PDB file of C-alpha atoms in Angstrom:
ATOM      1  CA  UNK A   1      98.027  80.722  88.157  1.00 50.00           C
ATOM      2  CA  UNK A   2      98.181  82.488  91.533  1.00 69.00           C
ATOM      3  CA  UNK A   3      96.278  80.757  94.297  1.00 93.00           C
ATOM      4  CA  UNK A   4      94.746  82.049  97.505  1.00 96.00           C
ATOM      5  CA  UNK A   5      95.143  80.788 101.078  1.00 97.00           C
ATOM      6  CA  UNK A   6      92.219  81.852 103.271  1.00 97.00           C
ATOM      7  CA  UNK A   7      93.358  81.394 106.858  1.00 98.00           C
ATOM      8  CA  UNK A   8      91.352  81.471 110.058  1.00 97.00           C
ATOM      9  CA  UNK A   9      93.192  83.043 113.008  1.00 97.00           C
ATOM     10  CA  UNK A  10      91.598  82.206 116.391  1.00 96.00           C
ATOM     11  CA  UNK A  11      92.357  78.632 117.374  1.00 97.00           C
ATOM     12  CA  UNK A  12      94.154  78.032 114.067  1.00 98.00           C
ATOM     13  CA  UNK A  13      97.218  80.273 114.145  1.00 98.00           C
ATOM     14  CA  UNK A  14      96.936  81.611 117.710  1.00 98.00           C
ATOM     15  CA  UNK A  15      96.005  79.551 120.779  1.00 98.00           C
ATOM     16  CA  UNK A  16      92.829  81.312 121.912  1.00 97.00           C
ATOM     17  CA  UNK A  17      89.880  78.916 121.990  1.00 97.00           C
ATOM     18  CA  UNK A  18      90.045  78.054 125.661  1.00 97.00           C
ATOM     19  CA  UNK A  19      90.621  81.685 126.598  1.00 98.00           C
ATOM     20  CA  UNK A  20      87.479  82.521 124.626  1.00 97.00           C
ATOM     21  CA  UNK A  21      85.500  79.813 126.408  1.00 98.00           C
ATOM     22  CA  UNK A  22      86.541  81.154 129.830  1.00 98.00           C
ATOM     23  CA  UNK A  23      85.688  84.717 128.795  1.00 98.00           C
ATOM     24  CA  UNK A  24      82.234  83.676 127.562  1.00 98.00           C
ATOM     25  CA  UNK A  25      81.652  81.649 130.732  1.00 98.00           C
ATOM     26  CA  UNK A  26      82.382  84.681 132.895  1.00 98.00           C
ATOM     27  CA  UNK A  27      80.311  86.981 130.681  1.00 98.00           C
ATOM     28  CA  UNK A  28      77.241  84.749 130.897  1.00 98.00           C
ATOM     29  CA  UNK A  29      77.677  84.418 134.671  1.00 98.00           C
ATOM     30  CA  UNK A  30      77.483  88.197 134.952  1.00 97.00           C
ATOM     31  CA  UNK A  31      74.017  87.969 133.402  1.00 97.00           C
ATOM     32  CA  UNK A  32      72.655  85.147 135.479  1.00 96.00           C
ATOM     33  CA  UNK A  33      73.480  82.154 133.286  1.00 97.00           C
ATOM     34  CA  UNK A  34      75.984  79.444 134.146  1.00 98.00           C
ATOM     35  CA  UNK A  35      76.772  77.411 131.054  1.00 98.00           C
ATOM     36  CA  UNK A  36      79.114  74.404 130.982  1.00 98.00           C
ATOM     37  CA  UNK A  37      82.494  75.192 129.528  1.00 97.00           C
ATOM     38  CA  UNK A  38      82.376  72.197 127.178  1.00 97.00           C
ATOM     39  CA  UNK A  39      79.245  73.616 125.549  1.00 97.00           C
ATOM     40  CA  UNK A  40      80.814  77.045 125.173  1.00 98.00           C
ATOM     41  CA  UNK A  41      83.983  75.532 123.734  1.00 97.00           C
ATOM     42  CA  UNK A  42      82.002  73.679 121.079  1.00 95.00           C
ATOM     43  CA  UNK A  43      80.510  76.976 119.915  1.00 95.00           C
ATOM     44  CA  UNK A  44      83.853  78.779 119.629  1.00 95.00           C
ATOM     45  CA  UNK A  45      84.463  79.669 116.005  1.00 91.00           C
ATOM     46  CA  UNK A  46      81.011  81.117 115.545  1.00 90.00           C
ATOM     47  CA  UNK A  47      80.767  84.868 115.542  1.00 88.00           C
ATOM     48  CA  UNK A  48      79.425  86.334 118.770  1.00 90.00           C
ATOM     49  CA  UNK A  49      76.172  87.182 116.985  1.00 91.00           C
ATOM     50  CA  UNK A  50      75.589  83.449 116.471  1.00 92.00           C
ATOM     51  CA  UNK A  51      77.169  82.097 119.658  1.00 95.00           C
ATOM     52  CA  UNK A  52      74.884  83.726 122.221  1.00 97.00           C
ATOM     53  CA  UNK A  53      71.575  82.434 120.801  1.00 97.00           C
ATOM     54  CA  UNK A  54      73.170  79.070 119.968  1.00 96.00           C
ATOM     55  CA  UNK A  55      74.155  78.348 123.572  1.00 97.00           C
ATOM     56  CA  UNK A  56      71.583  80.360 125.539  1.00 98.00           C
ATOM     57  CA  UNK A  57      68.538  80.623 123.285  1.00 97.00           C
ATOM     58  CA  UNK A  58      66.903  83.362 121.273  1.00 97.00           C
ATOM     59  CA  UNK A  59      65.016  84.847 124.238  1.00 98.00           C
ATOM     60  CA  UNK A  60      68.277  85.334 126.135  1.00 98.00           C
ATOM     61  CA  UNK A  61      69.835  86.846 123.010  1.00 97.00           C
ATOM     62  CA  UNK A  62      67.008  89.368 122.722  1.00 97.00           C
ATOM     63  CA  UNK A  63      67.249  90.321 126.382  1.00 97.00           C
ATOM     64  CA  UNK A  64      70.999  90.240 126.986  1.00 98.00           C
ATOM     65  CA  UNK A  65      72.888  89.491 123.767  1.00 97.00           C
ATOM     66  CA  UNK A  66      74.652  92.817 123.328  1.00 97.00           C
ATOM     67  CA  UNK A  67      75.416  93.075 127.043  1.00 98.00           C
ATOM     68  CA  UNK A  68      76.940  89.584 127.134  1.00 98.00           C
ATOM     69  CA  UNK A  69      79.065  90.327 124.074  1.00 97.00           C
ATOM     70  CA  UNK A  70      80.307  93.503 125.734  1.00 97.00           C
ATOM     71  CA  UNK A  71      81.106  91.590 128.931  1.00 98.00           C
ATOM     72  CA  UNK A  72      82.897  88.897 126.894  1.00 97.00           C
ATOM     73  CA  UNK A  73      85.101  91.593 125.321  1.00 97.00           C
ATOM     74  CA  UNK A  74      86.073  92.905 128.752  1.00 97.00           C
ATOM     75  CA  UNK A  75      86.820  89.414 130.043  1.00 98.00           C
ATOM     76  CA  UNK A  76      88.848  88.458 126.980  1.00 98.00           C
ATOM     77  CA  UNK A  77      90.824  91.718 127.138  1.00 97.00           C
ATOM     78  CA  UNK A  78      92.016  90.591 130.576  1.00 98.00           C
ATOM     79  CA  UNK A  79      93.334  87.317 129.095  1.00 98.00           C
ATOM     80  CA  UNK A  80      94.737  88.432 125.771  1.00 97.00           C
ATOM     81  CA  UNK A  81      98.313  88.911 126.949  1.00 97.00           C
ATOM     82  CA  UNK A  82      98.440  85.169 127.674  1.00 97.00           C
ATOM     83  CA  UNK A  83      97.695  84.302 124.031  1.00 97.00           C
ATOM     84  CA  UNK A  84     100.573  82.970 121.949  1.00 98.00           C
ATOM     85  CA  UNK A  85     100.899  81.842 118.328  1.00 98.00           C
ATOM     86  CA  UNK A  86     101.146  78.141 117.638  1.00 98.00           C
ATOM     87  CA  UNK A  87     104.588  76.853 116.757  1.00 97.00           C
ATOM     88  CA  UNK A  88     105.179  76.865 113.026  1.00 97.00           C
ATOM     89  CA  UNK A  89     102.886  79.722 112.052  1.00 97.00           C
ATOM     90  CA  UNK A  90     105.689  81.923 110.701  1.00 96.00           C
ATOM     91  CA  UNK A  91     107.039  79.042 108.654  1.00 97.00           C
ATOM     92  CA  UNK A  92     103.574  78.314 107.282  1.00 98.00           C
ATOM     93  CA  UNK A  93     103.120  81.896 106.074  1.00 97.00           C
ATOM     94  CA  UNK A  94     106.607  81.963 104.568  1.00 96.00           C
ATOM     95  CA  UNK A  95     106.133  78.637 102.798  1.00 96.00           C
ATOM     96  CA  UNK A  96     102.756  79.567 101.371  1.00 96.00           C
ATOM     97  CA  UNK A  97     104.196  82.787 100.003  1.00 94.00           C
ATOM     98  CA  UNK A  98     107.180  80.914  98.538  1.00 93.00           C
ATOM     99  CA  UNK A  99     104.689  78.731  96.696  1.00 92.00           C
ATOM    100  CA  UNK A 100     102.957  81.752  95.206  1.00 92.00           C
ATOM    101  CA  UNK A 101      99.912  81.898  97.434  1.00 95.00           C
ATOM    102  CA  UNK A 102      98.133  85.132  98.205  1.00 96.00           C
ATOM    103  CA  UNK A 103      97.363  85.069 101.921  1.00 97.00           C
ATOM    104  CA  UNK A 104      94.250  86.578 103.475  1.00 98.00           C
ATOM    105  CA  UNK A 105      93.004  86.085 107.028  1.00 97.00           C
ATOM    106  CA  UNK A 106      89.294  85.358 107.421  1.00 95.00           C
ATOM    107  CA  UNK A 107      88.279  85.937 111.024  1.00 92.00           C
ATOM    108  CA  UNK A 108      85.180  87.269 112.739  1.00 87.00           C
ATOM    109  CA  UNK A 109      87.269  88.529 115.636  1.00 89.00           C
ATOM    110  CA  UNK A 110      86.947  91.880 117.322  1.00 92.00           C
ATOM    111  CA  UNK A 111      89.079  94.357 115.298  1.00 94.00           C
ATOM    112  CA  UNK A 112      91.362  95.271 118.219  1.00 95.00           C
ATOM    113  CA  UNK A 113      91.888  91.588 119.019  1.00 96.00           C
ATOM    114  CA  UNK A 114      92.654  90.799 115.384  1.00 96.00           C
ATOM    115  CA  UNK A 115      95.208  93.613 115.301  1.00 96.00           C
ATOM    116  CA  UNK A 116      96.858  92.171 118.407  1.00 97.00           C
ATOM    117  CA  UNK A 117      97.003  88.661 116.939  1.00 97.00           C
ATOM    118  CA  UNK A 118      98.404  89.827 113.607  1.00 97.00           C
ATOM    119  CA  UNK A 119     101.100  91.718 115.498  1.00 97.00           C
ATOM    120  CA  UNK A 120     101.963  88.509 117.368  1.00 97.00           C
ATOM    121  CA  UNK A 121     102.201  86.734 114.012  1.00 97.00           C
ATOM    122  CA  UNK A 122     104.249  89.559 112.467  1.00 96.00           C
ATOM    123  CA  UNK A 123     101.527  89.607 109.810  1.00 96.00           C
ATOM    124  CA  UNK A 124      99.941  93.055 110.127  1.00 95.00           C
ATOM    125  CA  UNK A 125     100.463  93.858 106.444  1.00 95.00           C
ATOM    126  CA  UNK A 126      98.328  90.973 105.173  1.00 96.00           C
ATOM    127  CA  UNK A 127      94.715  91.645 104.131  1.00 97.00           C
ATOM    128  CA  UNK A 128      92.196  90.436 106.688  1.00 96.00           C
ATOM    129  CA  UNK A 129      88.596  90.540 107.795  1.00 94.00           C
ATOM    130  CA  UNK A 130      87.074  91.329 111.187  1.00 91.00           C
ATOM    131  CA  UNK A 131      83.593  91.268 112.686  1.00 87.00           C
ATOM    132  CA  UNK A 132      83.073  94.783 111.298  1.00 91.00           C
ATOM    133  CA  UNK A 133      83.108  93.495 107.709  1.00 93.00           C
ATOM    134  CA  UNK A 134      79.858  91.502 107.755  1.00 90.00           C
ATOM    135  CA  UNK A 135      76.470  91.349 109.420  1.00 87.00           C
ATOM    136  CA  UNK A 136      76.374  87.538 109.378  1.00 87.00           C
ATOM    137  CA  UNK A 137      79.403  85.620 110.697  1.00 86.00           C
ATOM    138  CA  UNK A 138      80.487  81.974 110.512  1.00 87.00           C
ATOM    139  CA  UNK A 139      79.002  79.480 109.797  1.00 88.00           C
ATOM    140  CA  UNK A 140      77.560  81.853 107.185  1.00 90.00           C
ATOM    141  CA  UNK A 141      79.990  82.174 104.259  1.00 94.00           C
ATOM    142  CA  UNK A 142      80.025  85.982 104.216  1.00 94.00           C
ATOM    143  CA  UNK A 143      83.419  86.418 105.923  1.00 94.00           C
ATOM    144  CA  UNK A 144      85.110  84.037 103.515  1.00 96.00           C
ATOM    145  CA  UNK A 145      83.537  85.814 100.576  1.00 96.00           C
ATOM    146  CA  UNK A 146      84.747  89.191 101.857  1.00 96.00           C
ATOM    147  CA  UNK A 147      88.226  87.717 102.347  1.00 96.00           C
ATOM    148  CA  UNK A 148      88.284  86.460  98.747  1.00 96.00           C
ATOM    149  CA  UNK A 149      87.049  89.834  97.505  1.00 96.00           C
ATOM    150  CA  UNK A 150      89.834  91.630  99.367  1.00 95.00           C
ATOM    151  CA  UNK A 151      92.438  89.858  97.226  1.00 95.00           C
ATOM    152  CA  UNK A 152      90.396  89.688  94.030  1.00 95.00           C
ATOM    153  CA  UNK A 153      90.022  85.905  94.174  1.00 95.00           C
ATOM    154  CA  UNK A 154      87.127  83.638  93.275  1.00 93.00           C
ATOM    155  CA  UNK A 155      88.491  80.460  94.844  1.00 93.00           C
ATOM    156  CA  UNK A 156      91.052  79.337  97.388  1.00 95.00           C
ATOM    157  CA  UNK A 157      92.071  76.816 100.017  1.00 97.00           C
ATOM    158  CA  UNK A 158      90.882  77.505 103.546  1.00 97.00           C
ATOM    159  CA  UNK A 159      92.539  76.606 106.847  1.00 98.00           C
ATOM    160  CA  UNK A 160      90.558  76.373 110.067  1.00 97.00           C
ATOM    161  CA  UNK A 161      90.068  74.599 113.379  1.00 97.00           C
ATOM    162  CA  UNK A 162      86.294  74.510 113.941  1.00 95.00           C
ATOM    163  CA  UNK A 163      83.349  72.911 112.180  1.00 96.00           C
ATOM    164  CA  UNK A 164      82.004  76.423 111.567  1.00 94.00           C
ATOM    165  CA  UNK A 165      84.994  77.216 109.342  1.00 95.00           C
ATOM    166  CA  UNK A 166      84.213  74.258 107.115  1.00 96.00           C
ATOM    167  CA  UNK A 167      80.467  74.766 106.995  1.00 95.00           C
ATOM    168  CA  UNK A 168      81.208  78.275 105.693  1.00 94.00           C
ATOM    169  CA  UNK A 169      83.822  77.042 103.203  1.00 95.00           C
ATOM    170  CA  UNK A 170      81.505  74.351 101.857  1.00 95.00           C
ATOM    171  CA  UNK A 171      78.848  76.933 101.044  1.00 95.00           C
ATOM    172  CA  UNK A 172      81.354  78.649  98.746  1.00 95.00           C
ATOM    173  CA  UNK A 173      82.730  75.422  97.299  1.00 94.00           C
ATOM    174  CA  UNK A 174      86.193  76.047  98.764  1.00 95.00           C
ATOM    175  CA  UNK A 175      88.670  73.283  99.504  1.00 95.00           C
ATOM    176  CA  UNK A 176      89.701  73.184 103.131  1.00 96.00           C
ATOM    177  CA  UNK A 177      92.297  71.931 105.579  1.00 98.00           C
ATOM    178  CA  UNK A 178      91.665  71.391 109.275  1.00 98.00           C
ATOM    179  CA  UNK A 179      93.844  71.602 112.375  1.00 98.00           C
ATOM    180  CA  UNK A 180      93.226  69.959 115.750  1.00 98.00           C
ATOM    181  CA  UNK A 181      94.587  73.060 117.471  1.00 98.00           C
ATOM    182  CA  UNK A 182      91.137  74.325 118.427  1.00 97.00           C
ATOM    183  CA  UNK A 183      90.191  71.198 120.358  1.00 97.00           C
ATOM    184  CA  UNK A 184      87.678  69.659 117.912  1.00 97.00           C
ATOM    185  CA  UNK A 185      87.979  66.001 116.915  1.00 97.00           C
ATOM    186  CA  UNK A 186      89.319  65.016 113.498  1.00 98.00           C
ATOM    187  CA  UNK A 187      86.146  63.063 112.732  1.00 98.00           C
ATOM    188  CA  UNK A 188      84.003  66.151 113.314  1.00 97.00           C
ATOM    189  CA  UNK A 189      86.193  68.382 111.146  1.00 98.00           C
ATOM    190  CA  UNK A 190      86.145  65.813 108.352  1.00 97.00           C
ATOM    191  CA  UNK A 191      82.379  65.415 108.597  1.00 97.00           C
ATOM    192  CA  UNK A 192      82.034  69.202 108.347  1.00 96.00           C
ATOM    193  CA  UNK A 193      84.004  69.243 105.093  1.00 96.00           C
ATOM    194  CA  UNK A 194      87.718  69.375 105.894  1.00 97.00           C
ATOM    195  CA  UNK A 195      89.545  67.534 103.119  1.00 96.00           C
ATOM    196  CA  UNK A 196      92.608  66.859 105.282  1.00 97.00           C
ATOM    197  CA  UNK A 197      93.253  67.313 109.016  1.00 98.00           C
ATOM    198  CA  UNK A 198      96.592  67.781 110.801  1.00 98.00           C
ATOM    199  CA  UNK A 199      97.403  67.737 114.524  1.00 98.00           C
ATOM    200  CA  UNK A 200      99.402  70.974 114.401  1.00 98.00           C
ATOM    201  CA  UNK A 201     100.692  73.787 112.208  1.00 98.00           C
ATOM    202  CA  UNK A 202     104.154  72.217 112.238  1.00 98.00           C
ATOM    203  CA  UNK A 203     102.813  68.928 110.906  1.00 98.00           C
ATOM    204  CA  UNK A 204     100.858  70.716 108.180  1.00 98.00           C
ATOM    205  CA  UNK A 205     104.010  72.530 107.030  1.00 97.00           C
ATOM    206  CA  UNK A 206     105.929  69.248 106.965  1.00 96.00           C
ATOM    207  CA  UNK A 207     103.250  67.647 104.783  1.00 95.00           C
ATOM    208  CA  UNK A 208     102.347  70.687 102.688  1.00 94.00           C
ATOM    209  CA  UNK A 209     103.199  68.994  99.388  1.00 91.00           C
ATOM    210  CA  UNK A 210     100.535  66.344  99.808  1.00 92.00           C
ATOM    211  CA  UNK A 211      97.955  68.637 101.438  1.00 94.00           C
ATOM    212  CA  UNK A 212      95.349  70.569  99.445  1.00 94.00           C
ATOM    213  CA  UNK A 213      97.760  73.521  99.588  1.00 93.00           C
ATOM    214  CA  UNK A 214     100.349  71.439  97.754  1.00 88.00           C
ATOM    215  CA  UNK A 215      97.918  69.965  95.262  1.00 64.00           C
ATOM    216  CA  UNK A 216      96.262  73.307  94.521  1.00 56.00           C
TER     217      UNK A 216
END
């Protein structure tokens, strides 16, 4: 029976989380708010619609949310050429396909950023989501559901780097694997629902047989 791998992109396959935190920091500063980078980093993985009120409050969201998101896009555009894939990502995709997995990327990223990342991963032909596909982003499960729908699946194994990935997966009853690549502690990922956690993509590939991807 064919299985589905539902893969996050930002912070999981490409090294972006700290770039995102810097971009958000600069965007908020443009609108009169200086937020600590550690707090912004802990919110990375949420969609921008959730991140702004989560770190700055609902009143700030109502007054400046769209403007801050626009400023974040401009700031991140200036950093995007520094982004690189994590070592082992190509081998992970190849190995999953060899094992009969359908691969779909579930990300709430800006469409032009997602296109850039998939080009870096040599993965532009795979089905994927973007922020344009849903009104409610992670930790809501909508993006994962859209990703499953794109490949005609009802279940799968997810891969992510933030607690928001696993909160979303749990709401759909999906098994999940975590990576430390986004900068979140193993204990937090496990508490959020990750069934197994690996330090890197390379170490996941090396242990794929005993991971949820190997056990199905």
